[in-house]
Amino acid sequence: MPDYSWPAAEQRTLIGKRVSRVDAPLKVSGRAKYSYDYTRPGMLFGKILRSPYAKARIVSIDTSAAEKMPGVKAVEIIQKPGTTVQWAGDEIVGVAAVDEPTAEDAIRVIKVQYQQLPHLVSDAEPPAGVGGVPGPMSEDDIWDATDLMSPPQVASQVSQLGVTFKASPDVIDEFKKFGLPAEIVEAIQKAAYHPLAESSHSASWYQKASALHQGDPDKAFAGAEAVSEGLYGAPVITHCCLETHGSTAEWPDKDHLLVHLSTQNVSGIPGQMAEPLGLPAANIRQQQDHIGGGFGSKFAADRWDITAARLSKKAGGKPVRMMLERDSELQVAGARPSAYARVKVAAKTDGTLTAWHSESWGTGGPGGGGMPPIPYLFNIPNQHKEHTAIRNNIGPARAWRAPNHPQAAAITMCALDDLAAKLNLDPLELFRKNLGITGPRAENYREEFAIAADLMGWKDKWRGRGQDRSGSVARGLGLSIHTWGGRGHSSDCDLTLHPDGSVDIKLGSQDLGTGTRTCILMVAAETLGLPIEAISLYIGDTMYPPSGGSGGSTTIGGVSSSTRRAAVDAREGLFTKVAPALNAQPADLECVNGTVRVKSDPSRSLSWKQACSKLGAVPLTARGKNPDKSKPPDLTNSGVGGVQMAEVEVDTDTGVAKVKKIVAVQDCGLIIDLKTAESQCYGALIMGITYALYEEKIMDQLTGRMLNPNMQFYRLAGISDIPELVVHMMTGKGYDERGVIGLGEPPVISPGAAISNAVANAIGVRVPFLPLTPDRVLKALADHNLD
Amino acid sequence: MRAFEYATPQTKEQAVGLLGTKWGPIAVLAGGTDLLALMKDDVEQPKRLVNIKDIKELHGVTSSAQGLRIGALTTLGDLADNANVLQDYPALAEALNDAASPQIRNLATLGGNLCQRPRCWYFRNGFGLLPKDKVGKDLVAEGDNRFHAILGNSGPAKFVSPSTIVPTLIAYGAKVRLAGPKGNRELPLEKFYVIPKTDTEREHDLRPNEIITEVFIPAAGGMRAAHYEIRQKAAFDWPLAVAAVALNLSGSKVLSARVVLGYVAPVPWPSPEAEQALAGKVISEDVAKAAADAALQKAQPFTHNSYKVQLARVAVKRAILKAAGGAA
């Protein structure tokens, strides 16, 4: 059997080097085509009428004026009278017209009568005593529970509490598809169905999860040498994709749908659109060249995409473009759940952690959501945890880069930092002291801490809380650590060698801007001994072999493994054809520098083109797969660590915090492209600064609407807000041999915690919640001065 | 965006003739950086746009012994680069460079900056200039007012005046010149701004059938001025507080001062209290602080914006010290 393993360090020609992304020229010159750019002659423009109310029953809908309007080609009611909408901006009616203004005019003449219902858009700490009894579980609750409990525990909770959804075969299939353990699925099928009671809104707004217990926290707290208490958390933020959500849908004939949907999940789209449209998935084709941001919010064909397809059908198959406006993007197309907690943490005077107690709450919109994985990373021996989910009317949550981890880090790492301050310990020492309870990556963290401390100059710069002041400028340092899985997803890859020497690769993957294209090409080029430019790559189309959605840092492990196996098999196939011409056995050959040659006698060689001509008239295609137990070794792996340190300056008169420097030290197994790996970290740090200091989905309690669905009040860091970013990737022994592991999520987990800790170190007091806005910083300072 | 009629007059008389007597149905288009966004958001729904960019006399900057005449269509970018501005009104150049992004500064005009609509998030989300809900609840007073006014806010208007440049212009003693059907008129810039009492009124004294033709800034003499903004982001962000200060000094003593606050009230907010606190004094940290305290003495914050009182105080203090040449 051929050797599929990754080449040894000394043999690598491309893997692990810094290679500029192959699509950079397209992107910087504006030639890269995004779904938003897809334009067809005769294309219609779709618009959606959205609910102005956060909670309301639709009483009646009259679309007659819109249907009669010249230029309007199709109208589609999305939610029928009698339905209760659960958030402002929810989709009511879709319209397709010859141009955008006409579609907007049509939307304005649709008459909808609503019966407004009381809403809740707050995620403030639940009043005492609410949600005392754990309620039935939503789909989200179940997924969240799997993060925290073993399958038998989750199954037993499901049986005990019942579920809020109908366990239809589709729902069950969905659970199975995403890997929910069989015993939980079974429990769901048997569980009692308790729909959320419309009549008792306030009662159903809060859902208390079962308390989780480990060790003997009461005893540990009673005997603790030091206890630190604090309030921590992170708000709901949006994904704010630069390219908004949406698609263009068209019917080339009555049985076939072609969509250009902005998605992280090219191969998964047909399956999602098939049922609502009553069309075989095989008749749906999805295409996408480039995507302008997803961050976890673009896995699904959304209701507006289904609507676009229906409008197109009604309009005789004409293409209908339905891309969200900026305000809709921010209101309905994705939000990261909030998480807040009152935390008590105990330790010995030397910093050894002994006990954790948290009462947490947060919202993921109408679904509620679960407890973030706290205490994050540090498996403190004695724990007591309670969580209350708030099911409110802010719109649905979606996975946001490293789901629940940034919130868990913000709560945990800030609590530990406060504990260190209370013990007059350098937090670096406290963290190092407790690495033993972080699990299998403890030694990696130790190495990473050493490098990070050096790059930050931690030893020289670090002072106790509030000790580094000049005038109104307070300086401080903070740190955090994080982990993630990142095992490669399922991926099929076809690699074809043509008799003329050209090579192409096809896979139904997508490049989120992370460098996926570049990495696929590097793996194939390395394996075939060719330059990257000699290979044509085709991705982003369901005509190509399926590859998993790009979520959970699973892409690089998946596509690099499937590409490696395809390239090795194609190479072996070529060797078989070429060997006679070189008077050698296939096993004696190698591909080096654009030649196929005999290992033991490189003078016996053919140029790549000559070699491929031996294929005869028919190209050779090899299918590589991940996972593929029949073609060992496993080329991907799971589990990474990272350490980050932030340096800030805070103006204590204005409360304005500025990040001066961030150091990120990160491992992710074998790195394919060092440059795009570093870029992933730079992007994550920028995103991290943004959610640490600026971002929040601000909801208006009175109107139930989002107040900042625009780029003025939904603040994102600008170029002047980005400080020196130092990224160090761990490579070499201890890392490379682990195989390829994803990197999308991990580096975005720690910035919020590290920056919050740095601000606390600077000003001498904790600002409880992100974002660290001037009003909050000033309030924390004022409260502190009152003490 | 709704359909509209588009007119491009060549003279200011033609322009004025195309305007109406009511706000709303007809709007003047200059740089369009604010108006077009408001139209896209359906906050403004003009049936006619009067594009004034072809009117030659509204362009250009001319300097004389009396001062600087700035055509209303001068872009913020051009004005920031103007040699006279850089030399004689450096605080204005700084205010201009602090405003918006380079792309916006290259399109936005000074006249448009004077007339831009408030950034109040209720207004921008379609709840009106003096936002109320269906049962008459004041959305700002009872809602999320973290960015709203702390001064001049006892009436129904609680938004903050949106220009970051106007406080500096007022500190320099700028006048605004308007053209209407009955000819031209001139106002001190601070008198141009009024606090509306009803939703049909505007935030300034411009009539629906008038246009701004130019801004005049008297010669600065030996005046020392400064502009100071407190923003969360380093650039391209709307400030939380603005202060502009101009000092007439005799030696190190203040003969007279202008102190104007921005982003604190529905109008640019000159502070005679701070001006008095400075008169006759030699600027020091304590004097600046006393003036800043005086400027904010009457502040009446809402439930969520008391931090702005502190920020405004700091802005005033730092602007005074900066104008006097001390550390900002």
mmCIF file of C-alpha atoms in Angstrom, chain A residues 342-652:
data_model
loop_
_atom_site.group_PDB
_atom_site.id
_atom_site.type_symbol
_atom_site.label_atom_id
_atom_site.label_comp_id
_atom_site.label_asym_id
_atom_site.label_seq_id
_atom_site.Cartn_x
_atom_site.Cartn_y
_atom_site.Cartn_z
ATOM 1 C CA ARG A 342 -21.644 35.156 39.213
ATOM 2 C CA VAL A 343 -18.579 33.164 40.067
ATOM 3 C CA LYS A 344 -16.931 32.114 43.283
ATOM 4 C CA VAL A 345 -13.587 30.419 42.968
ATOM 5 C CA ALA A 346 -11.408 29.043 45.754
ATOM 6 C CA ALA A 347 -7.721 28.277 45.934
ATOM 7 C CA LYS A 348 -4.868 27.578 48.280
ATOM 8 C CA THR A 349 -2.636 30.529 49.016
ATOM 9 C CA ASP A 350 -0.128 29.172 46.512
ATOM 10 C CA GLY A 351 -2.754 29.496 43.799
ATOM 11 C CA THR A 352 -3.799 25.834 43.507
ATOM 12 C CA LEU A 353 -7.446 25.871 42.439
ATOM 13 C CA THR A 354 -9.793 23.949 44.704
ATOM 14 C CA ALA A 355 -13.416 24.901 44.026
ATOM 15 C CA TRP A 356 -15.722 26.624 41.589
ATOM 16 C CA HIS A 357 -19.268 27.872 42.038
ATOM 17 C CA SER A 358 -21.150 29.630 39.271
ATOM 18 C CA GLU A 359 -24.647 30.861 38.682
ATOM 19 C CA SER A 360 -24.799 31.712 35.039
ATOM 20 C CA TRP A 361 -27.388 32.954 32.621
ATOM 21 C CA GLY A 362 -27.622 34.071 29.036
ATOM 22 C CA THR A 363 -29.712 34.037 25.917
ATOM 23 C CA GLY A 364 -29.524 32.453 22.548
ATOM 24 C CA GLY A 365 -32.811 33.999 21.483
ATOM 25 C CA PRO A 366 -36.073 32.051 21.408
ATOM 26 C CA GLY A 367 -34.244 28.739 21.850
ATOM 27 C CA GLY A 368 -32.710 29.798 25.133
ATOM 28 C CA GLY A 369 -29.347 28.125 24.944
ATOM 29 C CA GLY A 370 -27.164 26.307 27.375
ATOM 30 C CA MET A 371 -24.449 26.822 29.893
ATOM 31 C CA PRO A 372 -21.107 27.725 28.393
ATOM 32 C CA PRO A 373 -18.402 25.186 29.238
ATOM 33 C CA ILE A 374 -17.302 26.727 32.546
ATOM 34 C CA PRO A 375 -14.945 26.564 34.274
ATOM 35 C CA TYR A 376 -13.225 26.684 30.926
ATOM 36 C CA LEU A 377 -10.297 24.337 30.431
ATOM 37 C CA PHE A 378 -9.398 24.080 34.126
ATOM 38 C CA ASN A 379 -11.107 21.021 35.543
ATOM 39 C CA ILE A 380 -11.316 22.331 39.093
ATOM 40 C CA PRO A 381 -11.902 19.337 41.383
ATOM 41 C CA ASN A 382 -14.954 20.662 43.237
ATOM 42 C CA GLN A 383 -17.685 22.397 41.283
ATOM 43 C CA HIS A 384 -21.258 23.547 41.588
ATOM 44 C CA LYS A 385 -22.881 25.131 38.542
ATOM 45 C CA GLU A 386 -26.349 26.431 37.834
ATOM 46 C CA HIS A 387 -27.577 27.991 34.639
ATOM 47 C CA THR A 388 -30.718 29.800 33.603
ATOM 48 C CA ALA A 389 -31.436 30.159 29.915
ATOM 49 C CA ILE A 390 -33.412 33.205 28.822
ATOM 50 C CA ARG A 391 -35.724 32.502 25.920
ATOM 51 C CA ASN A 392 -36.318 35.965 24.605
ATOM 52 C CA ASN A 393 -37.353 37.749 21.447
ATOM 53 C CA ILE A 394 -34.041 38.954 20.054
ATOM 54 C CA GLY A 395 -33.819 36.614 17.109
ATOM 55 C CA PRO A 396 -32.144 33.245 16.803
ATOM 56 C CA ALA A 397 -28.561 32.531 17.761
ATOM 57 C CA ARG A 398 -26.102 30.952 15.396
ATOM 58 C CA ALA A 399 -22.758 29.350 15.871
ATOM 59 C CA TRP A 400 -20.178 32.088 16.218
ATOM 60 C CA ARG A 401 -16.535 31.174 15.680
ATOM 61 C CA ALA A 402 -15.684 28.736 18.510
ATOM 62 C CA PRO A 403 -19.265 28.466 19.810
ATOM 63 C CA ASN A 404 -19.496 29.200 23.546
ATOM 64 C CA HIS A 405 -15.745 29.167 24.061
ATOM 65 C CA PRO A 406 -15.064 32.930 23.986
ATOM 66 C CA GLN A 407 -17.846 33.438 26.537
ATOM 67 C CA ALA A 408 -16.574 30.596 28.705
ATOM 68 C CA ALA A 409 -13.035 31.990 28.505
ATOM 69 C CA ALA A 410 -14.250 35.487 29.393
ATOM 70 C CA ILE A 411 -15.985 34.127 32.482
ATOM 71 C CA THR A 412 -13.333 31.649 33.596
ATOM 72 C CA MET A 413 -10.070 33.383 32.785
ATOM 73 C CA CYS A 414 -11.305 36.653 34.287
ATOM 74 C CA ALA A 415 -12.396 34.879 37.472
ATOM 75 C CA LEU A 416 -8.970 33.233 37.738
ATOM 76 C CA ASP A 417 -7.257 36.555 37.078
ATOM 77 C CA ASP A 418 -9.251 38.182 39.888
ATOM 78 C CA LEU A 419 -8.284 35.300 42.131
ATOM 79 C CA ALA A 420 -4.612 35.831 41.288
ATOM 80 C CA ALA A 421 -4.986 39.524 42.123
ATOM 81 C CA LYS A 422 -6.591 38.636 45.421
ATOM 82 C CA LEU A 423 -3.689 36.313 46.221
ATOM 83 C CA ASN A 424 -1.160 38.938 45.081
ATOM 84 C CA LEU A 425 0.084 36.464 42.526
ATOM 85 C CA ASP A 426 1.196 37.127 38.984
ATOM 86 C CA PRO A 427 -1.619 35.492 36.973
ATOM 87 C CA LEU A 428 1.011 33.859 34.805
ATOM 88 C CA GLU A 429 2.161 31.955 37.876
ATOM 89 C CA LEU A 430 -1.360 31.021 38.919
ATOM 90 C CA PHE A 431 -2.186 29.745 35.439
ATOM 91 C CA ARG A 432 1.053 27.795 35.190
ATOM 92 C CA LYS A 433 0.535 26.309 38.596
ATOM 93 C CA ASN A 434 -2.803 24.825 37.554
ATOM 94 C CA LEU A 435 -1.924 23.525 34.089
ATOM 95 C CA GLY A 436 -2.049 19.999 35.444
ATOM 96 C CA ILE A 437 -5.856 20.129 35.443
ATOM 97 C CA THR A 438 -6.167 21.374 31.854
ATOM 98 C CA GLY A 439 -5.985 17.902 30.345
ATOM 99 C CA PRO A 440 -3.768 16.469 27.637
ATOM 100 C CA ARG A 441 -2.309 19.764 26.362
ATOM 101 C CA ALA A 442 -0.720 20.823 29.660
ATOM 102 C CA GLU A 443 2.855 20.541 28.376
ATOM 103 C CA ASN A 444 2.001 22.468 25.214
ATOM 104 C CA TYR A 445 0.598 25.289 27.311
ATOM 105 C CA ARG A 446 3.766 25.320 29.378
ATOM 106 C CA GLU A 447 5.890 25.735 26.243
ATOM 107 C CA GLU A 448 3.528 28.303 24.828
ATOM 108 C CA PHE A 449 3.481 30.330 28.025
ATOM 109 C CA ALA A 450 7.250 30.543 27.979
ATOM 110 C CA ILE A 451 7.320 31.796 24.401
ATOM 111 C CA ALA A 452 4.413 34.199 24.894
ATOM 112 C CA ALA A 453 5.904 35.675 28.062
ATOM 113 C CA ASP A 454 9.124 36.256 26.211
ATOM 114 C CA LEU A 455 7.441 37.887 23.197
ATOM 115 C CA MET A 456 5.362 40.131 25.458
ATOM 116 C CA GLY A 457 8.190 40.951 27.828
ATOM 117 C CA TRP A 458 5.806 39.895 30.568
ATOM 118 C CA LYS A 459 8.425 39.612 33.272
ATOM 119 C CA ASP A 460 9.673 43.157 32.765
ATOM 120 C CA LYS A 461 6.328 44.784 32.110
ATOM 121 C CA TRP A 462 3.975 43.114 34.548
ATOM 122 C CA ARG A 463 3.013 45.068 37.675
ATOM 123 C CA GLY A 464 0.369 44.414 40.266
ATOM 124 C CA ARG A 465 -3.091 45.836 39.714
ATOM 125 C CA GLY A 466 -3.264 49.583 39.218
ATOM 126 C CA GLN A 467 0.491 49.911 39.704
ATOM 127 C CA ASP A 468 1.479 51.194 36.274
ATOM 128 C CA ARG A 469 0.093 54.737 36.003
ATOM 129 C CA SER A 470 1.250 58.016 34.582
ATOM 130 C CA GLY A 471 -1.286 60.816 34.748
ATOM 131 C CA SER A 472 -4.560 59.490 33.477
ATOM 132 C CA VAL A 473 -2.935 56.665 31.525
ATOM 133 C CA ALA A 474 -3.030 53.260 33.170
ATOM 134 C CA ARG A 475 -1.183 50.358 31.602
ATOM 135 C CA GLY A 476 -1.777 46.687 32.157
ATOM 136 C CA LEU A 477 -1.202 43.147 30.985
ATOM 137 C CA GLY A 478 -3.597 40.243 30.835
ATOM 138 C CA LEU A 479 -3.602 36.677 29.584
ATOM 139 C CA SER A 480 -5.839 33.776 28.718
ATOM 140 C CA ILE A 481 -5.567 30.289 27.313
ATOM 141 C CA HIS A 482 -7.876 28.219 25.171
ATOM 142 C CA THR A 483 -8.470 24.926 23.432
ATOM 143 C CA TRP A 484 -10.394 23.477 20.520
ATOM 144 C CA GLY A 485 -10.903 20.207 18.674
ATOM 145 C CA GLY A 486 -10.380 20.825 14.993
ATOM 146 C CA ARG A 487 -10.422 17.305 13.562
ATOM 147 C CA GLY A 488 -10.843 17.236 9.799
ATOM 148 C CA HIS A 489 -14.372 16.762 8.465
ATOM 149 C CA SER A 490 -15.556 14.352 5.811
ATOM 150 C CA SER A 491 -14.144 15.281 2.468
ATOM 151 C CA ASP A 492 -14.044 13.674 -0.938
ATOM 152 C CA CYS A 493 -11.564 14.912 -3.468
ATOM 153 C CA ASP A 494 -11.061 14.009 -7.111
ATOM 154 C CA LEU A 495 -7.626 14.592 -8.532
ATOM 155 C CA THR A 496 -7.178 14.056 -12.255
ATOM 156 C CA LEU A 497 -3.956 13.731 -14.214
ATOM 157 C CA HIS A 498 -4.457 14.492 -17.878
ATOM 158 C CA PRO A 499 -2.349 12.955 -20.629
ATOM 159 C CA ASP A 500 -1.128 16.441 -21.592
ATOM 160 C CA GLY A 501 0.367 16.862 -18.130
ATOM 161 C CA SER A 502 -2.258 19.166 -16.737
ATOM 162 C CA VAL A 503 -3.729 18.401 -13.347
ATOM 163 C CA ASP A 504 -7.019 19.329 -11.829
ATOM 164 C CA ILE A 505 -8.612 18.921 -8.447
ATOM 165 C CA LYS A 506 -12.305 19.026 -7.734
ATOM 166 C CA LEU A 507 -14.002 19.110 -4.386
ATOM 167 C CA GLY A 508 -17.236 20.562 -3.158
ATOM 168 C CA SER A 509 -15.514 22.577 -0.472
ATOM 169 C CA GLN A 510 -15.328 26.310 0.015
ATOM 170 C CA ASP A 511 -12.649 28.827 0.852
ATOM 171 C CA LEU A 512 -13.865 31.122 3.597
ATOM 172 C CA GLY A 513 -11.017 33.466 2.900
ATOM 173 C CA THR A 514 -8.818 31.378 5.130
ATOM 174 C CA GLY A 515 -6.559 30.056 2.388
ATOM 175 C CA THR A 516 -8.263 26.716 1.785
ATOM 176 C CA ARG A 517 -7.565 26.905 -1.948
ATOM 177 C CA THR A 518 -3.914 27.606 -1.329
ATOM 178 C CA CYS A 519 -3.579 24.747 1.144
ATOM 179 C CA ILE A 520 -5.252 22.200 -1.142
ATOM 180 C CA LEU A 521 -2.906 23.206 -3.938
ATOM 181 C CA MET A 522 0.130 23.059 -1.662
ATOM 182 C CA VAL A 523 -0.698 19.518 -0.572
ATOM 183 C CA ALA A 524 -1.232 18.329 -4.143
ATOM 184 C CA ALA A 525 1.792 20.169 -5.494
ATOM 185 C CA GLU A 526 3.993 18.799 -2.720
ATOM 186 C CA THR A 527 2.780 15.256 -3.372
ATOM 187 C CA LEU A 528 3.206 15.466 -7.139
ATOM 188 C CA GLY A 529 6.485 17.385 -7.110
ATOM 189 C CA LEU A 530 4.910 20.184 -9.107
ATOM 190 C CA PRO A 531 4.677 23.922 -8.663
ATOM 191 C CA ILE A 532 1.324 25.194 -7.372
ATOM 192 C CA GLU A 533 0.667 26.964 -10.669
ATOM 193 C CA ALA A 534 0.699 23.637 -12.538
ATOM 194 C CA ILE A 535 -2.535 22.544 -10.865
ATOM 195 C CA SER A 536 -6.054 23.788 -11.505
ATOM 196 C CA LEU A 537 -8.393 23.736 -8.540
ATOM 197 C CA TYR A 538 -12.172 23.682 -8.706
ATOM 198 C CA ILE A 539 -14.185 24.098 -5.528
ATOM 199 C CA GLY A 540 -17.492 25.660 -4.527
ATOM 200 C CA ASP A 541 -19.838 23.566 -6.631
ATOM 201 C CA THR A 542 -22.098 20.648 -5.828
ATOM 202 C CA MET A 543 -21.054 19.094 -9.141
ATOM 203 C CA TYR A 544 -17.807 18.206 -7.367
ATOM 204 C CA PRO A 545 -17.327 15.476 -4.757
ATOM 205 C CA PRO A 546 -18.866 16.459 -1.441
ATOM 206 C CA SER A 547 -16.821 18.023 1.280
ATOM 207 C CA GLY A 548 -18.024 19.031 4.726
ATOM 208 C CA GLY A 549 -19.184 22.441 5.814
ATOM 209 C CA SER A 550 -16.487 24.805 6.971
ATOM 210 C CA GLY A 551 -17.277 25.019 10.639
ATOM 211 C CA GLY A 552 -15.584 24.064 13.859
ATOM 212 C CA SER A 553 -12.111 24.353 12.337
ATOM 213 C CA THR A 554 -12.678 21.146 10.391
ATOM 214 C CA THR A 555 -11.837 22.196 6.843
ATOM 215 C CA ILE A 556 -8.065 22.109 6.712
ATOM 216 C CA GLY A 557 -7.864 18.661 8.297
ATOM 217 C CA GLY A 558 -10.555 17.349 5.942
ATOM 218 C CA VAL A 559 -9.445 18.776 2.606
ATOM 219 C CA SER A 560 -5.731 18.333 3.166
ATOM 220 C CA SER A 561 -6.248 14.654 4.063
ATOM 221 C CA SER A 562 -8.545 13.883 1.137
ATOM 222 C CA THR A 563 -6.273 15.783 -1.237
ATOM 223 C CA ARG A 564 -3.203 13.984 0.073
ATOM 224 C CA ARG A 565 -4.798 10.575 -0.462
ATOM 225 C CA ALA A 566 -6.044 11.504 -3.923
ATOM 226 C CA ALA A 567 -2.655 12.872 -4.919
ATOM 227 C CA VAL A 568 -0.773 9.854 -3.591
ATOM 228 C CA ASP A 569 -3.112 7.467 -5.417
ATOM 229 C CA ALA A 570 -2.883 9.445 -8.637
ATOM 230 C CA ARG A 571 0.877 9.511 -8.337
ATOM 231 C CA GLU A 572 0.962 5.748 -7.781
ATOM 232 C CA GLY A 573 -1.286 5.275 -10.791
ATOM 233 C CA LEU A 574 1.056 7.365 -12.868
ATOM 234 C CA PHE A 575 4.072 5.432 -11.623
ATOM 235 C CA THR A 576 2.452 2.209 -12.793
ATOM 236 C CA LYS A 577 2.084 3.626 -16.306
ATOM 237 C CA VAL A 578 5.507 5.225 -16.393
ATOM 238 C CA ALA A 579 7.620 2.501 -14.791
ATOM 239 C CA PRO A 580 8.187 0.440 -17.978
ATOM 240 C CA ALA A 581 9.497 3.473 -19.818
ATOM 241 C CA LEU A 582 12.062 4.030 -17.085
ATOM 242 C CA ASN A 583 12.913 0.375 -16.754
ATOM 243 C CA ALA A 584 11.899 0.467 -13.148
ATOM 244 C CA GLN A 585 9.294 -0.750 -10.731
ATOM 245 C CA PRO A 586 6.536 1.697 -9.783
ATOM 246 C CA ALA A 587 7.728 1.593 -6.191
ATOM 247 C CA ASP A 588 11.170 2.828 -7.283
ATOM 248 C CA LEU A 589 9.846 6.111 -8.662
ATOM 249 C CA GLU A 590 9.434 9.539 -7.182
ATOM 250 C CA CYS A 591 8.003 12.896 -8.287
ATOM 251 C CA VAL A 592 10.504 15.695 -7.814
ATOM 252 C CA ASN A 593 10.750 19.154 -9.342
ATOM 253 C CA GLY A 594 8.425 18.510 -12.224
ATOM 254 C CA THR A 595 9.960 15.170 -13.109
ATOM 255 C CA VAL A 596 9.216 11.542 -12.517
ATOM 256 C CA ARG A 597 12.468 9.771 -11.819
ATOM 257 C CA VAL A 598 14.079 6.698 -10.354
ATOM 258 C CA LYS A 599 14.893 7.262 -6.708
ATOM 259 C CA SER A 600 18.193 5.437 -6.819
ATOM 260 C CA ASP A 601 19.257 6.951 -10.165
ATOM 261 C CA PRO A 602 17.770 10.414 -10.725
ATOM 262 C CA SER A 603 19.381 10.593 -14.147
ATOM 263 C CA ARG A 604 16.703 8.147 -15.298
ATOM 264 C CA SER A 605 13.841 10.583 -15.449
ATOM 265 C CA LEU A 606 10.960 11.880 -17.535
ATOM 266 C CA SER A 607 9.568 15.356 -17.485
ATOM 267 C CA TRP A 608 6.133 15.565 -15.920
ATOM 268 C CA LYS A 609 4.592 16.097 -19.342
ATOM 269 C CA GLN A 610 6.371 13.127 -20.856
ATOM 270 C CA ALA A 611 5.371 11.009 -17.912
ATOM 271 C CA CYS A 612 1.708 11.949 -18.233
ATOM 272 C CA SER A 613 1.726 11.161 -21.924
ATOM 273 C CA LYS A 614 2.157 7.527 -20.859
ATOM 274 C CA LEU A 615 -1.393 7.636 -19.508
ATOM 275 C CA GLY A 616 -2.617 7.109 -23.069
ATOM 276 C CA ALA A 617 -5.848 8.703 -24.182
ATOM 277 C CA VAL A 618 -7.720 8.649 -20.925
ATOM 278 C CA PRO A 619 -7.084 10.867 -17.909
ATOM 279 C CA LEU A 620 -6.450 9.230 -14.576
ATOM 280 C CA THR A 621 -8.695 10.264 -11.714
ATOM 281 C CA ALA A 622 -8.111 9.270 -8.110
ATOM 282 C CA ARG A 623 -10.669 9.795 -5.368
ATOM 283 C CA GLY A 624 -9.248 10.703 -1.987
ATOM 284 C CA LYS A 625 -11.382 10.598 1.115
ATOM 285 C CA ASN A 626 -11.282 11.702 4.680
ATOM 286 C CA PRO A 627 -11.654 9.840 6.911
ATOM 287 C CA ASP A 628 -10.412 6.682 5.242
ATOM 288 C CA LYS A 629 -9.406 3.876 7.551
ATOM 289 C CA SER A 630 -8.431 1.746 4.560
ATOM 290 C CA LYS A 631 -5.668 4.201 3.728
ATOM 291 C CA PRO A 632 -3.780 4.843 6.951
ATOM 292 C CA PRO A 633 -2.392 6.685 8.712
ATOM 293 C CA ASP A 634 -4.949 9.105 10.066
ATOM 294 C CA LEU A 635 -3.741 12.398 8.611
ATOM 295 C CA THR A 636 -5.697 14.679 10.908
ATOM 296 C CA ASN A 637 -6.113 14.981 14.639
ATOM 297 C CA SER A 638 -8.016 16.834 17.309
ATOM 298 C CA GLY A 639 -7.124 19.100 20.180
ATOM 299 C CA VAL A 640 -5.074 22.276 20.132
ATOM 300 C CA GLY A 641 -3.951 24.826 22.657
ATOM 301 C CA GLY A 642 -3.084 28.468 22.583
ATOM 302 C CA VAL A 643 -1.904 31.209 24.903
ATOM 303 C CA GLN A 644 -2.559 34.896 24.435
ATOM 304 C CA MET A 645 -1.317 37.976 26.222
ATOM 305 C CA ALA A 646 -2.636 41.496 25.808
ATOM 306 C CA GLU A 647 -1.179 44.841 26.748
ATOM 307 C CA VAL A 648 -3.536 47.789 27.098
ATOM 308 C CA GLU A 649 -3.607 51.439 27.959
ATOM 309 C CA VAL A 650 -6.676 52.897 29.596
ATOM 310 C CA ASP A 651 -7.434 56.577 29.915
ATOM 311 C CA THR A 652 -8.919 56.602 33.399
#
